[in-house]
PDB file of C-alpha atoms in Angstrom:
ATOM      1  CA  MET A   1     285.475 136.299  47.437  1.00  0.00           C
ATOM      2  CA  ASN A   2     282.384 134.338  47.931  1.00  0.00           C
ATOM      3  CA  ASP A   3     279.534 134.067  45.321  1.00  0.00           C
ATOM      4  CA  LEU A   4     276.637 135.861  47.048  1.00  0.00           C
ATOM      5  CA  SER A   5     274.054 133.406  44.670  1.00  0.00           C
ATOM      6  CA  THR A   6     275.609 130.349  46.717  1.00  0.00           C
ATOM      7  CA  THR A   7     275.374 131.706  50.397  1.00  0.00           C
ATOM      8  CA  PRO A   8     272.947 129.929  51.905  1.00  0.00           C
ATOM      9  CA  LYS A   9     270.329 132.518  53.464  1.00  0.00           C
ATOM     10  CA  PRO A  10     269.521 132.301  57.030  1.00  0.00           C
ATOM     11  CA  GLU A  11     266.763 129.940  58.181  1.00  0.00           C
ATOM     12  CA  GLY A  12     263.534 131.911  57.779  1.00  0.00           C
ATOM     13  CA  GLU A  13     264.234 133.983  55.161  1.00  0.00           C
ATOM     14  CA  ARG A  14     261.588 135.132  52.824  1.00  0.00           C
ATOM     15  CA  PRO A  15     262.805 136.786  49.683  1.00  0.00           C
ATOM     16  CA  PRO A  16     262.355 140.079  48.663  1.00  0.00           C
ATOM     17  CA  ARG A  17     259.119 141.304  47.604  1.00  0.00           C
ATOM     18  CA  GLN A  18     259.214 142.554  44.047  1.00  0.00           C
ATOM     19  CA  ARG A  19     258.894 146.533  43.400  1.00  0.00           C
ATOM     20  CA  LYS A  20     255.747 146.959  41.324  1.00  0.00           C
ATOM     21  CA  PRO A  21     255.940 149.446  38.276  1.00  0.00           C
ATOM     22  CA  ASP A  22     253.854 152.541  38.663  1.00  0.00           C
ATOM     23  CA  TRP A  23     251.311 151.755  36.809  1.00  0.00           C
ATOM     24  CA  ILE A  24     250.292 148.297  38.796  1.00  0.00           C
ATOM     25  CA  ARG A  25     249.854 150.463  42.220  1.00  0.00           C
ATOM     26  CA  VAL A  26     246.910 151.744  43.157  1.00  0.00           C
ATOM     27  CA  LYS A  27     246.073 153.964  46.660  1.00  0.00           C
ATOM     28  CA  ALA A  28     245.127 151.862  49.861  1.00  0.00           C
ATOM     29  CA  PRO A  29     241.429 151.757  50.369  1.00  0.00           C
ATOM     30  CA  VAL A  30     239.736 154.480  52.956  1.00  0.00           C
ATOM     31  CA  SER A  31     236.172 155.551  52.160  1.00  0.00           C
ATOM     32  CA  LYS A  32     233.296 155.438  53.045  1.00  0.00           C
ATOM     33  CA  GLY A  33     231.601 152.631  50.735  1.00  0.00           C
ATOM     34  CA  TYR A  34     234.216 150.488  51.136  1.00  0.00           C
ATOM     35  CA  HIS A  35     234.095 150.740  54.842  1.00  0.00           C
ATOM     36  CA  GLU A  36     229.863 150.347  54.556  1.00  0.00           C
ATOM     37  CA  THR A  37     230.329 147.902  51.907  1.00  0.00           C
ATOM     38  CA  ARG A  38     232.527 145.338  53.950  1.00  0.00           C
ATOM     39  CA  LYS A  39     230.598 145.839  57.327  1.00  0.00           C
ATOM     40  CA  LEU A  40     227.605 144.636  55.422  1.00  0.00           C
ATOM     41  CA  MET A  41     229.762 141.237  53.861  1.00  0.00           C
ATOM     42  CA  ARG A  42     230.653 141.135  57.719  1.00  0.00           C
ATOM     43  CA  ASP A  43     226.882 141.091  58.803  1.00  0.00           C
ATOM     44  CA  LEU A  44     225.076 138.446  56.158  1.00  0.00           C
ATOM     45  CA  GLY A  45     228.647 136.251  56.910  1.00  0.00           C
ATOM     46  CA  LEU A  46     229.945 136.074  53.079  1.00  0.00           C
ATOM     47  CA  ASN A  47     232.862 136.067  51.609  1.00  0.00           C
ATOM     48  CA  THR A  48     234.479 138.056  49.035  1.00  0.00           C
ATOM     49  CA  VAL A  49     236.896 136.857  46.228  1.00  0.00           C
ATOM     50  CA  CYS A  50     237.577 140.686  46.367  1.00  0.00           C
ATOM     51  CA  GLU A  51     239.233 140.303  50.235  1.00  0.00           C
ATOM     52  CA  GLU A  52     240.422 136.332  49.943  1.00  0.00           C
ATOM     53  CA  ALA A  53     242.146 136.417  46.355  1.00  0.00           C
ATOM     54  CA  ALA A  54     244.002 140.528  47.653  1.00  0.00           C
ATOM     55  CA  CYS A  55     242.323 141.939  44.260  1.00  0.00           C
ATOM     56  CA  PRO A  56     244.112 145.583  44.000  1.00  0.00           C
ATOM     57  CA  ASN A  57     240.835 146.795  42.538  1.00  0.00           C
ATOM     58  CA  ILE A  58     239.276 146.230  45.742  1.00  0.00           C
ATOM     59  CA  GLY A  59     239.152 150.163  47.243  1.00  0.00           C
ATOM     60  CA  GLU A  60     237.483 151.594  43.867  1.00  0.00           C
ATOM     61  CA  CYS A  61     235.061 148.762  43.203  1.00  0.00           C
ATOM     62  CA  TRP A  62     233.864 148.773  46.969  1.00  0.00           C
ATOM     63  CA  THR A  63     233.932 152.741  47.062  1.00  0.00           C
ATOM     64  CA  LYS A  64     230.907 151.702  44.030  1.00  0.00           C
ATOM     65  CA  LYS A  65     229.421 149.394  46.389  1.00  0.00           C
ATOM     66  CA  HIS A  66     230.545 146.222  43.934  1.00  0.00           C
ATOM     67  CA  ALA A  67     231.589 143.272  45.171  1.00  0.00           C
ATOM     68  CA  THR A  68     232.259 139.923  43.741  1.00  0.00           C
ATOM     69  CA  VAL A  69     230.506 137.717  46.221  1.00  0.00           C
ATOM     70  CA  MET A  70     232.244 134.036  46.697  1.00  0.00           C
ATOM     71  CA  ILE A  71     230.128 131.091  47.682  1.00  0.00           C
ATOM     72  CA  LEU A  72     231.019 127.636  49.319  1.00  0.00           C
ATOM     73  CA  GLY A  73     232.994 129.141  52.248  1.00  0.00           C
ATOM     74  CA  ASP A  74     236.665 130.294  51.885  1.00  0.00           C
ATOM     75  CA  VAL A  75     238.598 126.825  52.025  1.00  0.00           C
ATOM     76  CA  CYS A  76     239.615 125.555  48.737  1.00  0.00           C
ATOM     77  CA  THR A  77     240.327 121.951  47.825  1.00  0.00           C
ATOM     78  CA  ARG A  78     243.236 122.720  45.576  1.00  0.00           C
ATOM     79  CA  ALA A  79     246.361 124.659  46.427  1.00  0.00           C
ATOM     80  CA  CYS A  80     247.055 126.577  42.557  1.00  0.00           C
ATOM     81  CA  ALA A  81     250.347 128.658  42.540  1.00  0.00           C
ATOM     82  CA  PHE A  82     249.036 132.247  41.775  1.00  0.00           C
ATOM     83  CA  CYS A  83     245.655 131.922  44.434  1.00  0.00           C
ATOM     84  CA  ASN A  84     246.548 133.652  47.418  1.00  0.00           C
ATOM     85  CA  VAL A  85     242.307 131.488  48.765  1.00  0.00           C
ATOM     86  CA  LYS A  86     243.033 129.144  51.959  1.00  0.00           C
ATOM     87  CA  THR A  87     243.586 125.432  50.792  1.00  0.00           C
ATOM     88  CA  GLY A  88     242.208 122.873  53.337  1.00  0.00           C
ATOM     89  CA  MET A  89     238.423 120.849  54.174  1.00  0.00           C
ATOM     90  CA  PRO A  90     236.482 123.656  53.461  1.00  0.00           C
ATOM     91  CA  ARG A  91     233.011 123.636  56.689  1.00  0.00           C
ATOM     92  CA  ILE A  92     229.778 121.990  55.888  1.00  0.00           C
ATOM     93  CA  VAL A  93     227.711 124.126  52.915  1.00  0.00           C
ATOM     94  CA  ASP A  94     225.807 127.722  54.510  1.00  0.00           C
ATOM     95  CA  GLN A  95     222.218 127.081  53.519  1.00  0.00           C
ATOM     96  CA  MET A  96     221.373 130.407  54.437  1.00  0.00           C
ATOM     97  CA  GLU A  97     223.558 131.694  51.694  1.00  0.00           C
ATOM     98  CA  PRO A  98     221.790 132.139  48.373  1.00  0.00           C
ATOM     99  CA  GLU A  99     219.330 133.839  51.200  1.00  0.00           C
ATOM    100  CA  ASN A 100     221.939 136.453  52.323  1.00  0.00           C
ATOM    101  CA  VAL A 101     223.416 136.983  48.528  1.00  0.00           C
ATOM    102  CA  ALA A 102     220.405 138.012  47.413  1.00  0.00           C
ATOM    103  CA  ILE A 103     220.172 140.231  50.530  1.00  0.00           C
ATOM    104  CA  ALA A 104     223.418 141.808  49.927  1.00  0.00           C
ATOM    105  CA  ALA A 105     222.653 142.231  46.169  1.00  0.00           C
ATOM    106  CA  GLY A 106     219.106 144.162  46.970  1.00  0.00           C
ATOM    107  CA  GLN A 107     221.007 146.460  49.850  1.00  0.00           C
ATOM    108  CA  MET A 108     223.770 147.540  47.446  1.00  0.00           C
ATOM    109  CA  GLY A 109     221.281 148.498  44.203  1.00  0.00           C
ATOM    110  CA  LEU A 110     223.000 146.294  42.738  1.00  0.00           C
ATOM    111  CA  GLN A 111     222.338 145.892  38.746  1.00  0.00           C
ATOM    112  CA  HIS A 112     225.076 143.399  37.825  1.00  0.00           C
ATOM    113  CA  ILE A 113     226.694 140.762  40.159  1.00  0.00           C
ATOM    114  CA  VAL A 114     229.508 138.326  40.122  1.00  0.00           C
ATOM    115  CA  ILE A 115     229.242 134.917  42.122  1.00  0.00           C
ATOM    116  CA  THR A 116     232.110 133.056  41.967  1.00  0.00           C
ATOM    117  CA  SER A 117     233.342 130.151  44.831  1.00  0.00           C
ATOM    118  CA  VAL A 118     236.034 127.910  45.718  1.00  0.00           C
ATOM    119  CA  ASP A 119     236.882 124.672  44.073  1.00  0.00           C
ATOM    120  CA  ARG A 120     234.546 122.045  46.086  1.00  0.00           C
ATOM    121  CA  ASP A 121     236.230 118.532  45.012  1.00  0.00           C
ATOM    122  CA  ASP A 122     234.805 117.203  48.230  1.00  0.00           C
ATOM    123  CA  LEU A 123     231.128 118.019  46.988  1.00  0.00           C
ATOM    124  CA  PRO A 124     229.338 115.133  44.709  1.00  0.00           C
ATOM    125  CA  ASP A 125     228.523 118.156  42.416  1.00  0.00           C
ATOM    126  CA  GLY A 126     231.278 120.214  43.043  1.00  0.00           C
ATOM    127  CA  GLY A 127     228.993 122.573  44.381  1.00  0.00           C
ATOM    128  CA  ALA A 128     226.854 123.333  40.982  1.00  0.00           C
ATOM    129  CA  SER A 129     223.520 122.943  42.894  1.00  0.00           C
ATOM    130  CA  GLN A 130     224.957 125.568  45.545  1.00  0.00           C
ATOM    131  CA  PHE A 131     225.401 127.898  42.263  1.00  0.00           C
ATOM    132  CA  VAL A 132     221.801 126.743  41.334  1.00  0.00           C
ATOM    133  CA  LYS A 133     220.274 128.029  44.528  1.00  0.00           C
ATOM    134  CA  VAL A 134     221.999 131.593  44.543  1.00  0.00           C
ATOM    135  CA  ILE A 135     221.040 132.409  40.868  1.00  0.00           C
ATOM    136  CA  LYS A 136     217.447 130.966  41.668  1.00  0.00           C
ATOM    137  CA  ALA A 137     217.149 133.324  44.830  1.00  0.00           C
ATOM    138  CA  LEU A 138     218.198 136.405  42.718  1.00  0.00           C
ATOM    139  CA  ARG A 139     216.076 136.391  40.326  1.00  0.00           C
ATOM    140  CA  ARG A 140     213.053 136.213  42.885  1.00  0.00           C
ATOM    141  CA  GLU A 141     214.606 138.619  45.509  1.00  0.00           C
ATOM    142  CA  THR A 142     216.207 141.391  42.822  1.00  0.00           C
ATOM    143  CA  PRO A 143     214.884 140.508  39.240  1.00  0.00           C
ATOM    144  CA  ASN A 144     216.053 142.781  37.443  1.00  0.00           C
ATOM    145  CA  THR A 145     219.761 142.343  38.502  1.00  0.00           C
ATOM    146  CA  THR A 146     222.305 140.744  35.603  1.00  0.00           C
ATOM    147  CA  ILE A 147     224.388 137.386  36.937  1.00  0.00           C
ATOM    148  CA  GLU A 148     227.583 136.580  36.017  1.00  0.00           C
ATOM    149  CA  ILE A 149     229.070 133.103  37.459  1.00  0.00           C
ATOM    150  CA  LEU A 150     232.769 132.495  37.776  1.00  0.00           C
ATOM    151  CA  THR A 151     233.192 128.683  38.256  1.00  0.00           C
ATOM    152  CA  PRO A 152     235.610 126.150  38.920  1.00  0.00           C
ATOM    153  CA  ASP A 153     236.380 123.265  35.909  1.00  0.00           C
ATOM    154  CA  PHE A 154     233.825 120.519  37.998  1.00  0.00           C
ATOM    155  CA  ARG A 155     236.446 117.979  38.153  1.00  0.00           C
ATOM    156  CA  ASN A 156     234.935 114.553  36.460  1.00  0.00           C
ATOM    157  CA  LYS A 157     231.609 115.933  37.153  1.00  0.00           C
ATOM    158  CA  MET A 158     231.146 118.946  34.598  1.00  0.00           C
ATOM    159  CA  ARG A 159     228.914 118.127  32.098  1.00  0.00           C
ATOM    160  CA  PRO A 160     225.960 117.744  35.170  1.00  0.00           C
ATOM    161  CA  ALA A 161     226.792 120.665  36.544  1.00  0.00           C
ATOM    162  CA  VAL A 162     227.208 122.805  33.873  1.00  0.00           C
ATOM    163  CA  GLU A 163     223.639 121.504  32.741  1.00  0.00           C
ATOM    164  CA  ALA A 164     222.528 122.792  36.050  1.00  0.00           C
ATOM    165  CA  ILE A 165     223.511 125.569  36.392  1.00  0.00           C
ATOM    166  CA  CYS A 166     222.790 127.088  32.948  1.00  0.00           C
ATOM    167  CA  GLU A 167     219.039 125.429  33.235  1.00  0.00           C
ATOM    168  CA  ALA A 168     219.312 128.219  36.206  1.00  0.00           C
ATOM    169  CA  GLY A 169     219.758 130.928  33.252  1.00  0.00           C
ATOM    170  CA  PRO A 170     222.893 133.131  34.648  1.00  0.00           C
ATOM    171  CA  ASP A 171     223.087 136.006  32.149  1.00  0.00           C
ATOM    172  CA  VAL A 172     227.574 135.215  31.501  1.00  0.00           C
ATOM    173  CA  TYR A 173     229.106 132.656  32.621  1.00  0.00           C
ATOM    174  CA  ASN A 174     232.439 132.706  33.478  1.00  0.00           C
ATOM    175  CA  HIS A 175     235.278 130.108  33.949  1.00  0.00           C
ATOM    176  CA  ASN A 176     238.867 131.919  33.589  1.00  0.00           C
ATOM    177  CA  LEU A 177     241.267 129.441  31.867  1.00  0.00           C
ATOM    178  CA  GLU A 178     244.343 131.648  33.699  1.00  0.00           C
ATOM    179  CA  THR A 179     247.467 130.727  31.595  1.00  0.00           C
ATOM    180  CA  VAL A 180     248.976 129.161  28.168  1.00  0.00           C
ATOM    181  CA  PRO A 181     248.561 125.332  28.724  1.00  0.00           C
ATOM    182  CA  ARG A 182     252.700 124.932  29.057  1.00  0.00           C
ATOM    183  CA  LEU A 183     252.516 126.117  32.431  1.00  0.00           C
ATOM    184  CA  TYR A 184     249.948 124.119  33.558  1.00  0.00           C
ATOM    185  CA  PRO A 185     251.200 121.668  35.084  1.00  0.00           C
ATOM    186  CA  THR A 186     253.042 124.553  37.813  1.00  0.00           C
ATOM    187  CA  ILE A 187     251.008 127.147  37.916  1.00  0.00           C
ATOM    188  CA  ARG A 188     247.499 125.204  37.941  1.00  0.00           C
ATOM    189  CA  PRO A 189     247.876 121.704  38.201  1.00  0.00           C
ATOM    190  CA  GLY A 190     244.912 120.822  39.567  1.00  0.00           C
ATOM    191  CA  ALA A 191     243.068 121.642  36.356  1.00  0.00           C
ATOM    192  CA  ARG A 192     243.434 120.671  32.799  1.00  0.00           C
ATOM    193  CA  TYR A 193     243.486 123.198  29.906  1.00  0.00           C
ATOM    194  CA  TYR A 194     241.664 121.405  27.320  1.00  0.00           C
ATOM    195  CA  ALA A 195     239.044 119.959  30.157  1.00  0.00           C
ATOM    196  CA  SER A 196     238.450 123.682  30.783  1.00  0.00           C
ATOM    197  CA  LEU A 197     238.142 124.419  27.146  1.00  0.00           C
ATOM    198  CA  ARG A 198     235.887 121.665  27.288  1.00  0.00           C
ATOM    199  CA  LEU A 199     233.744 123.565  30.313  1.00  0.00           C
ATOM    200  CA  LEU A 200     233.098 126.516  27.798  1.00  0.00           C
ATOM    201  CA  GLU A 201     232.127 124.409  24.888  1.00  0.00           C
ATOM    202  CA  GLU A 202     228.928 123.094  27.088  1.00  0.00           C
ATOM    203  CA  VAL A 203     227.728 126.191  28.083  1.00  0.00           C
ATOM    204  CA  LYS A 204     227.466 127.430  24.505  1.00  0.00           C
ATOM    205  CA  ALA A 205     225.960 124.007  23.422  1.00  0.00           C
ATOM    206  CA  HIS A 206     223.945 123.809  26.440  1.00  0.00           C
ATOM    207  CA  ASP A 207     222.817 127.330  25.785  1.00  0.00           C
ATOM    208  CA  PRO A 208     223.627 129.424  23.043  1.00  0.00           C
ATOM    209  CA  LEU A 209     222.476 132.594  24.202  1.00  0.00           C
ATOM    210  CA  ILE A 210     224.256 132.611  27.330  1.00  0.00           C
ATOM    211  CA  PHE A 211     227.115 134.902  27.432  1.00  0.00           C
ATOM    212  CA  THR A 212     230.725 133.459  28.074  1.00  0.00           C
ATOM    213  CA  LYS A 213     233.548 134.776  29.267  1.00  0.00           C
ATOM    214  CA  SER A 214     237.416 133.572  30.214  1.00  0.00           C
ATOM    215  CA  GLY A 215     240.617 135.520  31.359  1.00  0.00           C
ATOM    216  CA  ILE A 216     244.009 134.600  31.597  1.00  0.00           C
ATOM    217  CA  MET A 217     247.034 136.066  34.007  1.00  0.00           C
ATOM    218  CA  LEU A 218     249.779 137.884  32.048  1.00  0.00           C
ATOM    219  CA  GLY A 219     254.051 137.336  33.255  1.00  0.00           C
ATOM    220  CA  LEU A 220     254.128 134.543  33.919  1.00  0.00           C
ATOM    221  CA  GLY A 221     256.585 133.512  31.589  1.00  0.00           C
ATOM    222  CA  GLU A 222     254.578 132.816  28.981  1.00  0.00           C
ATOM    223  CA  GLN A 223     255.236 133.655  25.560  1.00  0.00           C
ATOM    224  CA  ARG A 224     253.531 136.178  23.369  1.00  0.00           C
ATOM    225  CA  LEU A 225     252.252 133.647  20.589  1.00  0.00           C
ATOM    226  CA  GLU A 226     250.767 131.035  23.452  1.00  0.00           C
ATOM    227  CA  VAL A 227     248.687 133.782  24.650  1.00  0.00           C
ATOM    228  CA  HIS A 228     247.704 134.056  20.851  1.00  0.00           C
ATOM    229  CA  GLN A 229     247.070 130.570  20.845  1.00  0.00           C
ATOM    230  CA  VAL A 230     244.780 130.694  23.866  1.00  0.00           C
ATOM    231  CA  MET A 231     243.240 133.151  21.951  1.00  0.00           C
ATOM    232  CA  ASP A 232     242.145 131.106  19.166  1.00  0.00           C
ATOM    233  CA  ASP A 233     241.525 128.185  21.159  1.00  0.00           C
ATOM    234  CA  MET A 234     238.840 130.714  22.823  1.00  0.00           C
ATOM    235  CA  ARG A 235     237.407 131.438  19.825  1.00  0.00           C
ATOM    236  CA  SER A 236     237.221 127.803  18.933  1.00  0.00           C
ATOM    237  CA  ALA A 237     235.020 127.082  21.863  1.00  0.00           C
ATOM    238  CA  ASP A 238     233.003 130.372  20.850  1.00  0.00           C
ATOM    239  CA  VAL A 239     234.125 132.415  23.957  1.00  0.00           C
ATOM    240  CA  ASP A 240     232.343 135.784  23.938  1.00  0.00           C
ATOM    241  CA  PHE A 241     234.871 137.952  25.987  1.00  0.00           C
ATOM    242  CA  ILE A 242     238.585 137.442  27.128  1.00  0.00           C
ATOM    243  CA  THR A 243     240.102 139.316  30.076  1.00  0.00           C
ATOM    244  CA  MET A 244     244.149 139.860  30.364  1.00  0.00           C
ATOM    245  CA  GLY A 245     245.277 140.969  33.349  1.00  0.00           C
ATOM    246  CA  GLN A 246     248.774 141.235  35.260  1.00  0.00           C
ATOM    247  CA  TYR A 247     249.888 138.479  37.672  1.00  0.00           C
ATOM    248  CA  LEU A 248     250.456 140.060  41.044  1.00  0.00           C
ATOM    249  CA  GLN A 249     252.415 137.822  43.467  1.00  0.00           C
ATOM    250  CA  PRO A 250     249.923 137.622  46.267  1.00  0.00           C
ATOM    251  CA  THR A 251     253.045 136.095  48.923  1.00  0.00           C
ATOM    252  CA  PRO A 252     256.584 135.405  48.399  1.00  0.00           C
ATOM    253  CA  LYS A 253     255.488 131.610  48.675  1.00  0.00           C
ATOM    254  CA  HIS A 254     253.340 132.053  45.710  1.00  0.00           C
ATOM    255  CA  ALA A 255     254.475 131.619  41.867  1.00  0.00           C
ATOM    256  CA  THR A 256     256.959 134.691  40.702  1.00  0.00           C
ATOM    257  CA  VAL A 257     256.265 137.562  38.726  1.00  0.00           C
ATOM    258  CA  GLU A 258     258.211 136.633  35.546  1.00  0.00           C
ATOM    259  CA  ASP A 259     257.119 140.170  33.920  1.00  0.00           C
ATOM    260  CA  PHE A 260     255.604 142.985  34.752  1.00  0.00           C
ATOM    261  CA  VAL A 261     253.854 143.583  31.408  1.00  0.00           C
ATOM    262  CA  THR A 262     253.820 146.727  29.775  1.00  0.00           C
ATOM    263  CA  PRO A 263     250.057 149.317  29.472  1.00  0.00           C
ATOM    264  CA  LYS A 264     251.364 148.678  25.243  1.00  0.00           C
ATOM    265  CA  ALA A 265     251.715 145.495  25.385  1.00  0.00           C
ATOM    266  CA  PHE A 266     247.948 144.518  26.857  1.00  0.00           C
ATOM    267  CA  ALA A 267     246.862 147.148  24.786  1.00  0.00           C
ATOM    268  CA  ALA A 268     247.827 145.097  21.741  1.00  0.00           C
ATOM    269  CA  TYR A 269     247.452 142.026  22.877  1.00  0.00           C
ATOM    270  CA  GLY A 270     243.540 143.418  23.064  1.00  0.00           C
ATOM    271  CA  SER A 271     243.887 144.540  19.790  1.00  0.00           C
ATOM    272  CA  ILE A 272     244.403 141.275  18.790  1.00  0.00           C
ATOM    273  CA  ALA A 273     241.960 139.528  20.451  1.00  0.00           C
ATOM    274  CA  ARG A 274     239.326 142.548  18.599  1.00  0.00           C
ATOM    275  CA  ALA A 275     240.941 141.252  15.537  1.00  0.00           C
ATOM    276  CA  LYS A 276     239.720 137.788  16.277  1.00  0.00           C
ATOM    277  CA  GLY A 277     236.278 138.549  16.762  1.00  0.00           C
ATOM    278  CA  PHE A 278     235.559 138.284  20.543  1.00  0.00           C
ATOM    279  CA  LEU A 279     232.284 140.330  21.052  1.00  0.00           C
ATOM    280  CA  GLN A 280     234.038 142.346  24.477  1.00  0.00           C
ATOM    281  CA  VAL A 281     238.060 142.646  25.713  1.00  0.00           C
ATOM    282  CA  ALA A 282     239.082 143.907  28.452  1.00  0.00           C
ATOM    283  CA  SER A 283     243.079 144.079  28.422  1.00  0.00           C
ATOM    284  CA  SER A 284     245.244 145.980  30.838  1.00  0.00           C
ATOM    285  CA  PRO A 285     247.436 145.403  33.761  1.00  0.00           C
ATOM    286  CA  LEU A 286     244.877 145.942  36.493  1.00  0.00           C
ATOM    287  CA  THR A 287     242.024 144.025  34.546  1.00  0.00           C
ATOM    288  CA  ARG A 288     240.323 141.373  37.066  1.00  0.00           C
ATOM    289  CA  SER A 289     237.985 139.196  35.656  1.00  0.00           C
ATOM    290  CA  SER A 290     234.795 140.916  37.853  1.00  0.00           C
ATOM    291  CA  TYR A 291     236.398 144.373  37.006  1.00  0.00           C
ATOM    292  CA  HIS A 292     233.841 146.753  35.350  1.00  0.00           C
ATOM    293  CA  ALA A 293     231.772 143.614  35.026  1.00  0.00           C
ATOM    294  CA  GLY A 294     228.198 145.827  34.730  1.00  0.00           C
ATOM    295  CA  ASP A 295     229.696 148.092  32.350  1.00  0.00           C
ATOM    296  CA  ASP A 296     231.392 144.747  30.087  1.00  0.00           C
ATOM    297  CA  PHE A 297     228.680 143.497  30.522  1.00  0.00           C
ATOM    298  CA  ALA A 298     226.250 146.392  28.354  1.00  0.00           C
ATOM    299  CA  GLU A 299     228.553 146.520  25.972  1.00  0.00           C
ATOM    300  CA  MET A 300     229.038 142.938  25.159  1.00  0.00           C
ATOM    301  CA  LYS A 301     225.752 142.423  25.049  1.00  0.00           C
ATOM    302  CA  ALA A 302     224.788 145.510  22.483  1.00  0.00           C
ATOM    303  CA  ALA A 303     228.252 144.388  20.473  1.00  0.00           C
ATOM    304  CA  ARG A 304     225.809 141.474  20.061  1.00  0.00           C
ATOM    305  CA  GLU A 305     222.850 142.945  18.874  1.00  0.00           C
ATOM    306  CA  ALA A 306     224.567 145.018  16.499  1.00  0.00           C
ATOM    307  CA  LYS A 307     226.053 141.729  15.152  1.00  0.00           C
ATOM    308  CA  LEU A 308     223.179 140.243  14.889  1.00  0.00           C
ATOM    309  CA  ALA A 309     221.862 143.345  13.007  1.00  0.00           C
ATOM    310  CA  LYS A 310     224.386 143.281  10.910  1.00  0.00           C
ATOM    311  CA  GLN A 311     223.736 139.431  10.387  1.00  0.00           C
ATOM    312  CA  ARG A 312     220.146 140.465   9.464  1.00  0.00           C
ATOM    313  CA  ALA A 313     220.450 143.196   7.039  1.00  0.00           C
TER     314      ALA A 313
END
């Protein structure tokens, strides 16, 4: 009798997709608001991480006219094992992008906007100047919109990049650690865990009033105590807000899901994070960096004010 585990698969056959548990399933987007948001992004030539990263919350967010704009194109210079964004040589930077982002924010009536980007290791500043231009355009055109940015690590040019962006004055600076240090060589090979921690420290050193935020994915094979250590490392860097969500495999070519973490386990991680002193915690299977970002920002701001009032008293 043949051992099926060693029987070669026909050439080109892909491994079967993992069946998602009930708590991770979402409905396909069909609402009018979803299609209006999609059309606006296409008309302005803007990319969104919602689409490029195949976010499971796109239906809910776009229905509510919430979108995370991805600047600097839709081609990344890196190839992380978890990410669905295309890899290759990016096109030239769109000089109209900052104005178009501001137009989108105005037409959608956004109170809070999240701006992220692909990695642009090909650019001398890693793309930092485009973040600055976008922030300035938003401040000029939609001054009441609070701004959250989610940047890459600006490898080998981190300090000047962070200084320039902080000078532009975002309300929230997010940079995700993504996973535990042990898994970096396979999951995030182009980055370094402690370099990302230093970036978050640098933001606070430059402007302590900017809220800092970072997140990790669970289900990649991390151990519970490793997650706790990441929390401690974030708090050592004075990170205000931690997000934890379930990793979902975008395609069979990407890293496999080692475990579907239960909602109860996510709640337990969230309780531990709050006990460690984060101002804001988001921990659930469907949590993503920019999911409910506006509401979370308001709660985080209120938490800081309450903490400062307590200290003064």
